[in-house]
PDB file of C-alpha atoms in Angstrom:
ATOM      1  CA  MET Y   1       0.006   0.183   0.286  1.00 50.00           C
ATOM      2  CA  SER Y   2       1.795   3.181  -1.023  1.00 51.00           C
ATOM      3  CA  VAL Y   3       0.642   6.473   0.333  1.00 54.00           C
ATOM      4  CA  VAL Y   4       1.935   9.713  -0.740  1.00 58.00           C
ATOM      5  CA  LEU Y   5       2.694  12.073   2.205  1.00 55.00           C
ATOM      6  CA  THR Y   6       1.806  16.032   1.536  1.00 67.00           C
ATOM      7  CA  THR Y   7       2.352  17.634   4.709  1.00 81.00           C
ATOM      8  CA  GLN Y   8       4.480  17.488   7.941  1.00 87.00           C
ATOM      9  CA  ASN Y   9       1.475  17.215  10.168  1.00 86.00           C
ATOM     10  CA  GLU Y  10       0.432  14.616   8.151  1.00 87.00           C
ATOM     11  CA  LYS Y  11       4.099  12.777   7.976  1.00 89.00           C
ATOM     12  CA  ARG Y  12       3.801  13.033  11.873  1.00 91.00           C
ATOM     13  CA  ASN Y  13       0.523  11.681  12.047  1.00 91.00           C
ATOM     14  CA  PHE Y  14       1.153   8.456   9.847  1.00 92.00           C
ATOM     15  CA  ASN Y  15       4.619   8.064  12.208  1.00 92.00           C
ATOM     16  CA  VAL Y  16       2.102   7.742  14.915  1.00 93.00           C
ATOM     17  CA  ILE Y  17       0.108   5.168  13.374  1.00 94.00           C
ATOM     18  CA  ARG Y  18       3.171   3.486  12.497  1.00 94.00           C
ATOM     19  CA  ILE Y  19       4.214   3.435  16.075  1.00 94.00           C
ATOM     20  CA  LEU Y  20       1.046   2.254  17.287  1.00 93.00           C
ATOM     21  CA  SER Y  21       0.787  -0.314  14.798  1.00 93.00           C
ATOM     22  CA  ILE Y  22       3.892  -2.065  15.776  1.00 94.00           C
ATOM     23  CA  ALA Y  23       3.422  -0.776  19.479  1.00 93.00           C
ATOM     24  CA  ILE Y  24      -0.281  -2.391  20.179  1.00 91.00           C
ATOM     25  CA  PRO Y  25       0.578  -5.888  19.107  1.00 92.00           C
ATOM     26  CA  VAL Y  26       4.026  -6.252  20.770  1.00 92.00           C
ATOM     27  CA  ALA Y  27       2.746  -4.993  23.739  1.00 87.00           C
ATOM     28  CA  VAL Y  28       0.168  -7.964  23.763  1.00 87.00           C
ATOM     29  CA  ALA Y  29       2.551 -10.345  22.988  1.00 87.00           C
ATOM     30  CA  ILE Y  30       4.526  -9.361  26.246  1.00 86.00           C
ATOM     31  CA  LEU Y  31       1.834  -9.160  28.439  1.00 81.00           C
ATOM     32  CA  LEU Y  32       0.669 -12.541  27.294  1.00 80.00           C
ATOM     33  CA  GLY Y  33       4.133 -13.943  27.820  1.00 82.00           C
ATOM     34  CA  ILE Y  34       3.685 -12.875  31.696  1.00 82.00           C
ATOM     35  CA  ARG Y  35       4.015 -15.905  33.470  1.00 83.00           C
ATOM     36  CA  THR Y  36       3.129 -14.579  37.067  1.00 87.00           C
ATOM     37  CA  LYS Y  37       0.016 -12.949  37.247  1.00 88.00           C
ATOM     38  CA  VAL Y  38      -1.462  -9.784  38.506  1.00 87.00           C
ATOM     39  CA  ASP Y  39      -4.266 -10.188  40.800  1.00 90.00           C
ATOM     40  CA  LEU Y  40      -6.888  -7.694  40.058  1.00 90.00           C
ATOM     41  CA  GLY Y  41      -9.945  -9.417  41.781  1.00 91.00           C
ATOM     42  CA  VAL Y  42     -12.141 -12.177  40.322  1.00 91.00           C
ATOM     43  CA  TRP Y  43     -14.279  -9.922  38.390  1.00 93.00           C
ATOM     44  CA  THR Y  44     -11.809 -10.354  35.630  1.00 92.00           C
ATOM     45  CA  LYS Y  45     -12.925 -14.246  34.941  1.00 92.00           C
ATOM     46  CA  THR Y  46     -15.881 -11.992  33.515  1.00 93.00           C
ATOM     47  CA  LEU Y  47     -14.125 -10.327  30.770  1.00 94.00           C
ATOM     48  CA  PRO Y  48     -14.107 -12.700  28.087  1.00 93.00           C
ATOM     49  CA  HIS Y  49     -17.719 -12.961  28.060  1.00 94.00           C
ATOM     50  CA  ILE Y  50     -17.812  -9.006  28.311  1.00 96.00           C
ATOM     51  CA  ASN Y  51     -15.287  -9.190  25.365  1.00 96.00           C
ATOM     52  CA  ALA Y  52     -17.563 -11.554  23.282  1.00 96.00           C
ATOM     53  CA  VAL Y  53     -20.185  -8.693  23.684  1.00 97.00           C
ATOM     54  CA  ILE Y  54     -17.700  -6.116  22.796  1.00 97.00           C
ATOM     55  CA  ASN Y  55     -16.950  -7.973  19.713  1.00 97.00           C
ATOM     56  CA  SER Y  56     -20.562  -8.850  19.013  1.00 97.00           C
ATOM     57  CA  LEU Y  57     -21.824  -5.181  19.469  1.00 98.00           C
ATOM     58  CA  THR Y  58     -18.368  -4.410  17.202  1.00 98.00           C
ATOM     59  CA  ALA Y  59     -19.580  -6.582  14.516  1.00 98.00           C
ATOM     60  CA  ILE Y  60     -23.268  -4.907  14.302  1.00 98.00           C
ATOM     61  CA  LEU Y  61     -21.810  -1.663  14.217  1.00 98.00           C
ATOM     62  CA  LEU Y  62     -19.638  -2.517  11.312  1.00 98.00           C
ATOM     63  CA  MET Y  63     -22.641  -3.805   9.493  1.00 98.00           C
ATOM     64  CA  ALA Y  64     -24.607  -1.059  10.222  1.00 98.00           C
ATOM     65  CA  GLY Y  65     -22.180   1.507   9.162  1.00 97.00           C
ATOM     66  CA  ARG Y  66     -21.717  -0.124   5.998  1.00 97.00           C
ATOM     67  CA  VAL Y  67     -25.893   0.122   5.479  1.00 98.00           C
ATOM     68  CA  PHE Y  68     -25.576   3.711   6.591  1.00 98.00           C
ATOM     69  CA  ILE Y  69     -22.747   4.853   3.930  1.00 97.00           C
ATOM     70  CA  ALA Y  70     -24.634   2.734   1.246  1.00 97.00           C
ATOM     71  CA  GLN Y  71     -27.438   4.797   2.102  1.00 97.00           C
ATOM     72  CA  LYS Y  72     -25.699   7.975   1.769  1.00 97.00           C
ATOM     73  CA  ASN Y  73     -26.349   8.758   5.253  1.00 97.00           C
ATOM     74  CA  ARG Y  74     -22.800   9.655   6.498  1.00 96.00           C
ATOM     75  CA  ARG Y  75     -23.573  11.115   9.949  1.00 97.00           C
ATOM     76  CA  LEU Y  76     -24.833   7.802  11.008  1.00 98.00           C
ATOM     77  CA  HIS Y  77     -22.095   5.857   9.129  1.00 98.00           C
ATOM     78  CA  GLY Y  78     -19.503   8.104  11.224  1.00 97.00           C
ATOM     79  CA  LEU Y  79     -21.710   7.553  14.531  1.00 98.00           C
ATOM     80  CA  SER Y  80     -21.579   3.821  13.728  1.00 98.00           C
ATOM     81  CA  MET Y  81     -18.000   3.633  12.995  1.00 97.00           C
ATOM     82  CA  ARG Y  82     -16.486   5.528  15.762  1.00 97.00           C
ATOM     83  CA  ALA Y  83     -18.587   3.296  18.234  1.00 98.00           C
ATOM     84  CA  ALA Y  84     -16.786   0.494  16.574  1.00 98.00           C
ATOM     85  CA  PHE Y  85     -13.576   1.749  16.969  1.00 97.00           C
ATOM     86  CA  LEU Y  86     -14.174   2.992  20.458  1.00 98.00           C
ATOM     87  CA  LEU Y  87     -15.668  -0.680  21.200  1.00 97.00           C
ATOM     88  CA  GLY Y  88     -12.557  -2.084  19.392  1.00 95.00           C
ATOM     89  CA  SER Y  89     -10.228   0.124  21.996  1.00 95.00           C
ATOM     90  CA  LEU Y  90     -12.347  -1.019  24.941  1.00 97.00           C
ATOM     91  CA  PHE Y  91     -11.535  -4.907  23.935  1.00 95.00           C
ATOM     92  CA  LEU Y  92      -8.064  -4.131  23.978  1.00 93.00           C
ATOM     93  CA  VAL Y  93      -8.150  -3.112  27.073  1.00 93.00           C
ATOM     94  CA  SER Y  94     -10.177  -5.721  28.363  1.00 95.00           C
ATOM     95  CA  TYR Y  95      -8.371  -8.349  26.779  1.00 92.00           C
ATOM     96  CA  VAL Y  96      -5.044  -7.313  28.501  1.00 90.00           C
ATOM     97  CA  LEU Y  97      -6.614  -6.711  31.685  1.00 92.00           C
ATOM     98  CA  TYR Y  98      -7.938 -10.437  31.223  1.00 91.00           C
ATOM     99  CA  HIS Y  99      -4.810 -12.191  30.333  1.00 89.00           C
ATOM    100  CA  LEU Y 100      -2.383 -10.022  32.951  1.00 90.00           C
ATOM    101  CA  SER Y 101      -4.486 -11.250  35.537  1.00 90.00           C
ATOM    102  CA  ASN Y 102      -5.683 -15.083  34.352  1.00 88.00           C
ATOM    103  CA  GLU Y 103      -4.101 -17.820  32.954  1.00 86.00           C
ATOM    104  CA  SER Y 104      -5.324 -18.623  29.324  1.00 84.00           C
ATOM    105  CA  THR Y 105      -7.605 -21.135  29.039  1.00 87.00           C
ATOM    106  CA  THR Y 106      -7.067 -24.221  27.037  1.00 88.00           C
ATOM    107  CA  PHE Y 107      -9.137 -25.595  24.777  1.00 90.00           C
ATOM    108  CA  GLY Y 108     -10.512 -29.241  25.782  1.00 90.00           C
ATOM    109  CA  GLY Y 109     -12.272 -30.648  22.184  1.00 90.00           C
ATOM    110  CA  GLU Y 110     -11.202 -33.426  20.316  1.00 93.00           C
ATOM    111  CA  GLY Y 111     -11.194 -34.833  16.842  1.00 94.00           C
ATOM    112  CA  THR Y 112     -12.023 -31.818  13.511  1.00 95.00           C
ATOM    113  CA  ILE Y 113     -13.543 -29.484  16.209  1.00 95.00           C
ATOM    114  CA  ARG Y 114     -10.085 -29.056  17.755  1.00 95.00           C
ATOM    115  CA  TYR Y 115      -8.560 -28.173  14.135  1.00 96.00           C
ATOM    116  CA  LEU Y 116     -11.345 -25.880  13.163  1.00 96.00           C
ATOM    117  CA  TYR Y 117     -11.223 -24.046  17.000  1.00 96.00           C
ATOM    118  CA  PHE Y 118      -7.289 -23.262  16.035  1.00 95.00           C
ATOM    119  CA  PHE Y 119      -8.122 -22.514  12.670  1.00 97.00           C
ATOM    120  CA  VAL Y 120     -10.771 -19.868  13.823  1.00 97.00           C
ATOM    121  CA  LEU Y 121      -8.383 -18.667  16.536  1.00 95.00           C
ATOM    122  CA  ILE Y 122      -4.557 -18.348  14.704  1.00 95.00           C
ATOM    123  CA  SER Y 123      -6.459 -16.710  11.491  1.00 97.00           C
ATOM    124  CA  HIS Y 124      -8.387 -14.471  14.691  1.00 96.00           C
ATOM    125  CA  ILE Y 125      -4.966 -13.319  16.170  1.00 93.00           C
ATOM    126  CA  LEU Y 126      -2.994 -12.719  12.906  1.00 95.00           C
ATOM    127  CA  LEU Y 127      -5.999 -10.744  11.207  1.00 96.00           C
ATOM    128  CA  SER Y 128      -6.194  -8.662  14.177  1.00 95.00           C
ATOM    129  CA  ILE Y 129      -2.702  -7.627  14.211  1.00 94.00           C
ATOM    130  CA  ILE Y 130      -2.841  -7.025  10.410  1.00 95.00           C
ATOM    131  CA  VAL Y 131      -6.111  -4.631  11.043  1.00 96.00           C
ATOM    132  CA  VAL Y 132      -4.295  -2.174  13.263  1.00 95.00           C
ATOM    133  CA  PRO Y 133      -2.749  -0.149  10.479  1.00 95.00           C
ATOM    134  CA  PHE Y 134      -6.050  -0.358   8.250  1.00 97.00           C
ATOM    135  CA  VAL Y 135      -8.585   0.889  11.210  1.00 97.00           C
ATOM    136  CA  LEU Y 136      -5.985   3.554  12.286  1.00 96.00           C
ATOM    137  CA  LEU Y 137      -5.430   4.981   8.635  1.00 96.00           C
ATOM    138  CA  ALA Y 138      -9.315   4.542   7.628  1.00 97.00           C
ATOM    139  CA  MET Y 139     -10.477   6.860  10.903  1.00 96.00           C
ATOM    140  CA  TYR Y 140      -7.390   9.313  10.205  1.00 96.00           C
ATOM    141  CA  PHE Y 141      -8.879   9.348   6.731  1.00 96.00           C
ATOM    142  CA  ALA Y 142     -12.158   9.598   7.794  1.00 96.00           C
ATOM    143  CA  LEU Y 143     -11.452  12.124  10.381  1.00 94.00           C
ATOM    144  CA  SER Y 144      -9.260  14.172   8.302  1.00 93.00           C
ATOM    145  CA  ASN Y 145     -12.275  14.334   5.535  1.00 94.00           C
ATOM    146  CA  GLN Y 146      -9.971  12.017   2.778  1.00 94.00           C
ATOM    147  CA  ILE Y 147     -12.739  10.582   1.521  1.00 95.00           C
ATOM    148  CA  ILE Y 148     -11.183   9.199  -1.720  1.00 96.00           C
ATOM    149  CA  ARG Y 149      -8.382   7.946   0.558  1.00 95.00           C
ATOM    150  CA  HIS Y 150     -10.829   6.481   3.032  1.00 96.00           C
ATOM    151  CA  LYS Y 151     -12.946   4.622   0.731  1.00 96.00           C
ATOM    152  CA  HIS Y 152      -9.514   3.123  -1.204  1.00 97.00           C
ATOM    153  CA  ILE Y 153      -8.208   1.571   2.543  1.00 97.00           C
ATOM    154  CA  VAL Y 154     -11.722   0.634   4.022  1.00 97.00           C
ATOM    155  CA  LYS Y 155     -11.887  -1.838   0.897  1.00 96.00           C
ATOM    156  CA  TRP Y 156      -9.721  -4.338   2.670  1.00 96.00           C
ATOM    157  CA  THR Y 157     -10.409  -2.758   6.331  1.00 97.00           C
ATOM    158  CA  PHE Y 158     -13.992  -3.642   6.521  1.00 97.00           C
ATOM    159  CA  PRO Y 159     -13.792  -7.500   5.840  1.00 98.00           C
ATOM    160  CA  ILE Y 160     -10.764  -8.106   7.680  1.00 98.00           C
ATOM    161  CA  TRP Y 161     -12.360  -6.012  10.980  1.00 97.00           C
ATOM    162  CA  LEU Y 162     -15.454  -7.664  11.029  1.00 98.00           C
ATOM    163  CA  TYR Y 163     -13.697 -11.590  10.182  1.00 98.00           C
ATOM    164  CA  VAL Y 164     -11.950 -10.660  13.223  1.00 97.00           C
ATOM    165  CA  SER Y 165     -14.926  -9.690  15.168  1.00 97.00           C
ATOM    166  CA  VAL Y 166     -16.732 -12.515  14.386  1.00 98.00           C
ATOM    167  CA  SER Y 167     -14.159 -15.088  14.773  1.00 97.00           C
ATOM    168  CA  GLY Y 168     -13.713 -13.693  18.015  1.00 95.00           C
ATOM    169  CA  VAL Y 169     -17.124 -14.209  18.828  1.00 96.00           C
ATOM    170  CA  ILE Y 170     -16.966 -17.634  17.044  1.00 96.00           C
ATOM    171  CA  ALA Y 171     -13.760 -18.665  19.134  1.00 95.00           C
ATOM    172  CA  TYR Y 172     -15.338 -17.271  22.675  1.00 94.00           C
ATOM    173  CA  PHE Y 173     -18.139 -20.172  22.154  1.00 93.00           C
ATOM    174  CA  MET Y 174     -16.076 -22.768  20.854  1.00 94.00           C
ATOM    175  CA  ILE Y 175     -13.811 -22.463  24.114  1.00 93.00           C
ATOM    176  CA  SER Y 176     -16.099 -21.007  27.001  1.00 87.00           C
ATOM    177  CA  PRO Y 177     -17.490 -24.670  28.136  1.00 84.00           C
ATOM    178  CA  PHE Y 178     -13.450 -24.826  29.592  1.00 84.00           C
ATOM    179  CA  TYR Y 179     -13.398 -21.820  31.043  1.00 77.00           C
ATOM    180  CA  THR Y 180     -13.183 -22.121  35.067  1.00 70.00           C
ATOM    181  CA  ALA Y 181     -15.477 -20.302  37.326  1.00 56.00           C
TER     182      ALA Y 181
END
């Protein structure tokens, strides 16, 4: 993806997007690798369930945003997409808090379902890393009223982000029987 930067301000904004696109996945990976868990309380056990709701709402907002823009309703499209972005950010915080304070849950299924689960999980994780710069660029182009650039990037961003949201819910339902109280 080639992007022509026109101003110092835009160059600075793109540098922030680049830094966040690397820092977010690296920070999550580091936090997931911490073996000593922080005791934040039993309430953190509810976070996977909350995350599934957040991912579900994000998927609904993404689809609603797509419908609104198809209807040329830019105001509701913008509200839907900002809400989806906010929920995505909230999910990230909640996800980090859960894994900072709880051991990862092991999937207990066997046979074909196990392979299906790992396919869903691995594709979800890889695409969630890939989608970060796309979402940040899409938001930047929209908020800076660069609609042509926004339209170009969302052709890739929308399906990836929607897949990440939906596959997160699918992975949750597949592993939820194995969560401990």
